[in-house]
Amino acid sequence: MNPEAGAEGKHTATAEQPDRTNAAPVSEAKFLPYGRQHITDDDIQAVVAVLKSDWLTQGPAIPAFEKKLGEFIGAPETVACSSGTAALHLAMLALGLRESDEIVTTPNTFLSSANCARLVGAEVRFVDIDAATGLMDVDSLARVLEADAEKKIKAVIPVHFAGQPADLPQIYSLAKAHRAWVVDDACHAIGAEYEYENKAYRLGGSPHSDMTAFSFHPVKHVAIGEGGVITTANAELVRRMRRFRNHGMQKEDFAEREMALSPDRSVNPWYYEMQEIGFNYRLTDIQAALGMSQLTRLPWSLERRSRIASLYRELIGRSFDSNTVRPLTVLPNRKHAYHLFVVQINFERFGIGRAAVMNRLRQAGIGTQVHYIPVHLQPYYRKRYGTGPGDFPQAERYYVRALSLPMYPDLTEADCQRIIRALKAALGATA
Ligand SMILES: Cc1ncc(COP(=O)(O)O)c(C=O)c1O
């Protein structure tokens, strides 16, 4: 256990969600951030062992981590890389997406789900969500694909928002009818599952997607600082992603044979070749070892998160009218990974703004966040596509009411009770 877990005054400011409230929390009680990593002595020892070894990067911990991830996820192939964003970018590169192509994703996501397409020059189309779940609305997707007579849309990127699987079977069937790839963004959802035709599928190992991306950022279930993985069953895509991960370099299938071979026609031991431009998206052995150690606790983390979510639902149900504060809907036949616990709050009914509620909660020692500002409202996308308020009404309606409560495995029952009591007080709700 991390002795500092939830320590007073600890803030979780992340690259994804910078902490803009500078004031230290004033509550005497321990500070409960909206998300935080869980680090054990075993994790520390795993890292130390790598530090004492010969390999800090490009060593044996990387394939070992990839293998263990593949076993957990049920994925035939795994390509570990430096972040979830890198995983999504590698997917776009491997598919060969470029300027004349388009992808579809939802506005209710972190920037990377859309940015990965822009990084290869492809254009981004958004489709609205179901405001009750935060997930891609399949009917909206069907309409967008149908309107794409020129078949410019080459990939669909559904996001398993908060840890709940989107409707992959339907999305996959629509995408395939359009001859588009499915790259699902499971950065929130390692270990999540859905049932389809009486069979359970775990994200990343399901037949209803071509590639799946995961993130190992500190607020995620497996927290290694920065890191990611992309899974697929397609060996050719794996080959390309491994090459793009490492500067476009390869040590086989040489084009310049004269340079590659010694006079006796054996391959020169130093020789490598770059046939296309790539990146340094490698993970280090330090991170991989930490990841392997954390993977052993993933089932525990999923179980804890699920129990915390049930407790929140019970407490919220008892404390509020469902028209005023309501957790996101969980669809039938889903195993939710609960990266986030999002509630929809009708702030107008309480006569108070969201920022004021967040500030009051922070004063009470409770960190909250908002996931997500709809991506089509980001200045970059407004400028590029002329998008603006009203374009994706469900995502916008969802956003106005969204608040993420603390969610991480170390939260206790007493913490959850304290959080809901504080929320009630912050909203000025009467008992
Ligand atoms: C839905 C989603 N996709 C992609 C990413 C990118 O992952 P990373 O931060 O590891 O680059 C994140 C980040 O947290 C995310 O929440």
mmCIF file of N, CA and C and ligand atoms in Angstrom, residues 15-16 82-88 108-113 159-162 185-188 213-220 225-228 339-340 371-372, ligand 1:
data_model
loop_
_atom_site.group_PDB
_atom_site.id
_atom_site.type_symbol
_atom_site.label_atom_id
_atom_site.label_comp_id
_atom_site.label_asym_id
_atom_site.label_seq_id
_atom_site.Cartn_x
_atom_site.Cartn_y
_atom_site.Cartn_z
ATOM 1 N N ALA A 15 -1.672 15.497 -16.608
ATOM 2 C CA ALA A 15 -1.527 16.135 -17.912
ATOM 3 C C ALA A 15 -2.888 16.212 -18.573
ATOM 4 N N GLU A 16 -3.680 15.175 -18.342
ATOM 5 C CA GLU A 16 -5.003 15.138 -18.944
ATOM 6 C C GLU A 16 -5.896 16.213 -18.341
ATOM 7 N N SER A 82 4.470 4.211 -25.565
ATOM 8 C CA SER A 82 4.746 5.217 -24.537
ATOM 9 C C SER A 82 3.511 5.907 -23.958
ATOM 10 N N SER A 83 2.341 5.742 -24.557
ATOM 11 C CA SER A 83 1.110 6.335 -23.999
ATOM 12 C C SER A 83 -0.105 5.803 -24.750
ATOM 13 N N GLY A 84 -1.273 6.088 -24.215
ATOM 14 C CA GLY A 84 -2.513 5.746 -24.923
ATOM 15 C C GLY A 84 -2.608 6.539 -26.216
ATOM 16 N N THR A 85 -2.148 7.779 -26.178
ATOM 17 C CA THR A 85 -2.159 8.625 -27.371
ATOM 18 C C THR A 85 -1.269 8.014 -28.447
ATOM 19 N N ALA A 86 -0.080 7.547 -28.037
ATOM 20 C CA ALA A 86 0.832 6.901 -28.995
ATOM 21 C C ALA A 86 0.179 5.649 -29.575
ATOM 22 N N ALA A 87 -0.557 4.899 -28.725
ATOM 23 C CA ALA A 87 -1.225 3.681 -29.201
ATOM 24 C C ALA A 87 -2.227 4.027 -30.305
ATOM 25 N N LEU A 88 -3.016 5.073 -30.075
ATOM 26 C CA LEU A 88 -4.009 5.475 -31.085
ATOM 27 C C LEU A 88 -3.325 5.996 -32.348
ATOM 28 N N ASN A 108 -17.523 13.303 -26.649
ATOM 29 C CA ASN A 108 -17.351 13.097 -25.214
ATOM 30 C C ASN A 108 -16.168 12.175 -24.970
ATOM 31 N N THR A 109 -14.979 12.737 -25.116
ATOM 32 C CA THR A 109 -13.778 11.943 -24.935
ATOM 33 C C THR A 109 -12.596 12.853 -24.677
ATOM 34 N N PHE A 110 -11.470 12.232 -24.325
ATOM 35 C CA PHE A 110 -10.245 13.002 -24.216
ATOM 36 C C PHE A 110 -9.761 13.304 -25.641
ATOM 37 N N LEU A 111 -9.003 14.363 -25.765
ATOM 38 C CA LEU A 111 -8.581 14.886 -27.062
ATOM 39 C C LEU A 111 -7.968 13.827 -27.985
ATOM 40 N N SER A 112 -7.228 12.881 -27.398
ATOM 41 C CA SER A 112 -6.465 11.929 -28.210
ATOM 42 C C SER A 112 -7.310 11.097 -29.167
ATOM 43 N N SER A 113 -8.556 10.789 -28.789
ATOM 44 C CA SER A 113 -9.389 9.936 -29.655
ATOM 45 C C SER A 113 -9.612 10.602 -31.005
ATOM 46 N N VAL A 159 -15.459 5.125 -28.027
ATOM 47 C CA VAL A 159 -14.762 5.294 -26.743
ATOM 48 C C VAL A 159 -15.582 4.590 -25.662
ATOM 49 N N HIS A 160 -14.935 3.748 -24.900
ATOM 50 C CA HIS A 160 -15.637 3.052 -23.816
ATOM 51 C C HIS A 160 -15.604 3.969 -22.600
ATOM 52 N N PHE A 161 -16.435 4.969 -22.675
ATOM 53 C CA PHE A 161 -16.358 6.077 -21.734
ATOM 54 C C PHE A 161 -16.580 5.634 -20.283
ATOM 55 N N ALA A 162 -15.712 6.130 -19.420
ATOM 56 C CA ALA A 162 -15.754 5.885 -17.968
ATOM 57 C C ALA A 162 -15.430 4.439 -17.606
ATOM 58 N N ASP A 185 -11.280 2.842 -28.443
ATOM 59 C CA ASP A 185 -10.477 3.521 -27.437
ATOM 60 C C ASP A 185 -10.918 2.998 -26.071
ATOM 61 N N ALA A 186 -10.108 2.077 -25.535
ATOM 62 C CA ALA A 186 -10.424 1.463 -24.236
ATOM 63 C C ALA A 186 -9.494 2.015 -23.157
ATOM 64 N N CYS A 187 -9.061 3.264 -23.340
ATOM 65 C CA CYS A 187 -8.135 3.860 -22.366
ATOM 66 C C CYS A 187 -8.754 3.925 -20.966
ATOM 67 N N HIS A 188 -10.094 3.902 -20.892
ATOM 68 C CA HIS A 188 -10.770 3.914 -19.581
ATOM 69 C C HIS A 188 -11.145 2.502 -19.123
ATOM 70 N N ALA A 213 -7.045 0.342 -28.058
ATOM 71 C CA ALA A 213 -5.992 1.109 -27.372
ATOM 72 C C ALA A 213 -6.288 1.218 -25.879
ATOM 73 N N PHE A 214 -5.237 1.090 -25.080
ATOM 74 C CA PHE A 214 -5.336 1.237 -23.621
ATOM 75 C C PHE A 214 -4.272 2.230 -23.143
ATOM 76 N N SER A 215 -4.557 2.861 -21.998
ATOM 77 C CA SER A 215 -3.608 3.826 -21.416
ATOM 78 C C SER A 215 -3.216 3.389 -20.006
ATOM 79 N N PHE A 216 -1.986 3.698 -19.626
ATOM 80 C CA PHE A 216 -1.510 3.377 -18.271
ATOM 81 C C PHE A 216 -1.094 4.636 -17.519
ATOM 82 N N HIS A 217 -1.823 5.701 -17.789
ATOM 83 C CA HIS A 217 -1.634 6.981 -17.099
ATOM 84 C C HIS A 217 -1.983 6.805 -15.607
ATOM 85 N N PRO A 218 -1.417 7.619 -14.718
ATOM 86 C CA PRO A 218 -1.603 7.385 -13.275
ATOM 87 C C PRO A 218 -3.046 7.282 -12.765
ATOM 88 N N VAL A 219 -4.013 7.924 -13.428
ATOM 89 C CA VAL A 219 -5.373 7.752 -12.890
ATOM 90 C C VAL A 219 -6.047 6.488 -13.426
ATOM 91 N N LYS A 220 -5.330 5.747 -14.278
ATOM 92 C CA LYS A 220 -5.920 4.535 -14.859
ATOM 93 C C LYS A 220 -5.698 3.325 -13.933
ATOM 94 N N GLY A 225 2.952 5.730 -14.839
ATOM 95 C CA GLY A 225 3.514 7.047 -15.171
ATOM 96 C C GLY A 225 2.938 7.473 -16.505
ATOM 97 N N GLU A 226 3.538 7.021 -17.565
ATOM 98 C CA GLU A 226 2.986 7.165 -18.916
ATOM 99 C C GLU A 226 3.166 5.829 -19.605
ATOM 100 N N GLY A 227 2.216 5.440 -20.410
ATOM 101 C CA GLY A 227 2.351 4.181 -21.140
ATOM 102 C C GLY A 227 1.042 3.805 -21.794
ATOM 103 N N GLY A 228 1.120 2.886 -22.721
ATOM 104 C CA GLY A 228 -0.088 2.423 -23.403
ATOM 105 C C GLY A 228 0.177 1.124 -24.111
ATOM 106 N N HIS A 339 -13.373 3.268 -14.536
ATOM 107 C CA HIS A 339 -12.261 4.218 -14.429
ATOM 108 C C HIS A 339 -12.775 5.483 -13.754
ATOM 109 N N LEU A 340 -13.988 5.898 -14.143
ATOM 110 C CA LEU A 340 -14.595 7.103 -13.583
ATOM 111 C C LEU A 340 -15.964 6.764 -12.998
ATOM 112 N N HIS A 371 -15.453 15.316 -16.993
ATOM 113 C CA HIS A 371 -15.053 14.531 -18.169
ATOM 114 C C HIS A 371 -16.250 14.461 -19.097
ATOM 115 N N TYR A 372 -16.256 15.084 -20.233
ATOM 116 C CA TYR A 372 -15.234 15.889 -20.858
ATOM 117 C C TYR A 372 -15.855 17.143 -21.466
HETATM 118 C C1 LIG B 1 -10.461 8.218 -23.583
HETATM 119 C C2 LIG B 1 -8.990 8.472 -23.634
HETATM 120 N N1 LIG B 1 -8.340 8.213 -24.774
HETATM 121 C C3 LIG B 1 -7.007 8.412 -24.888
HETATM 122 C C4 LIG B 1 -6.268 8.883 -23.833
HETATM 123 C C5 LIG B 1 -4.798 9.106 -23.989
HETATM 124 O O1 LIG B 1 -4.060 8.343 -23.098
HETATM 125 P P1 LIG B 1 -2.612 8.859 -22.592
HETATM 126 O O2 LIG B 1 -2.858 9.902 -21.565
HETATM 127 O O3 LIG B 1 -1.987 7.621 -22.022
HETATM 128 O O4 LIG B 1 -1.900 9.370 -23.783
HETATM 129 C C6 LIG B 1 -6.902 9.190 -22.637
HETATM 130 C C7 LIG B 1 -6.111 9.760 -21.544
HETATM 131 O O5 LIG B 1 -6.178 9.664 -20.472
HETATM 132 C C8 LIG B 1 -8.294 8.966 -22.525
HETATM 133 O O6 LIG B 1 -8.931 9.249 -21.387
#
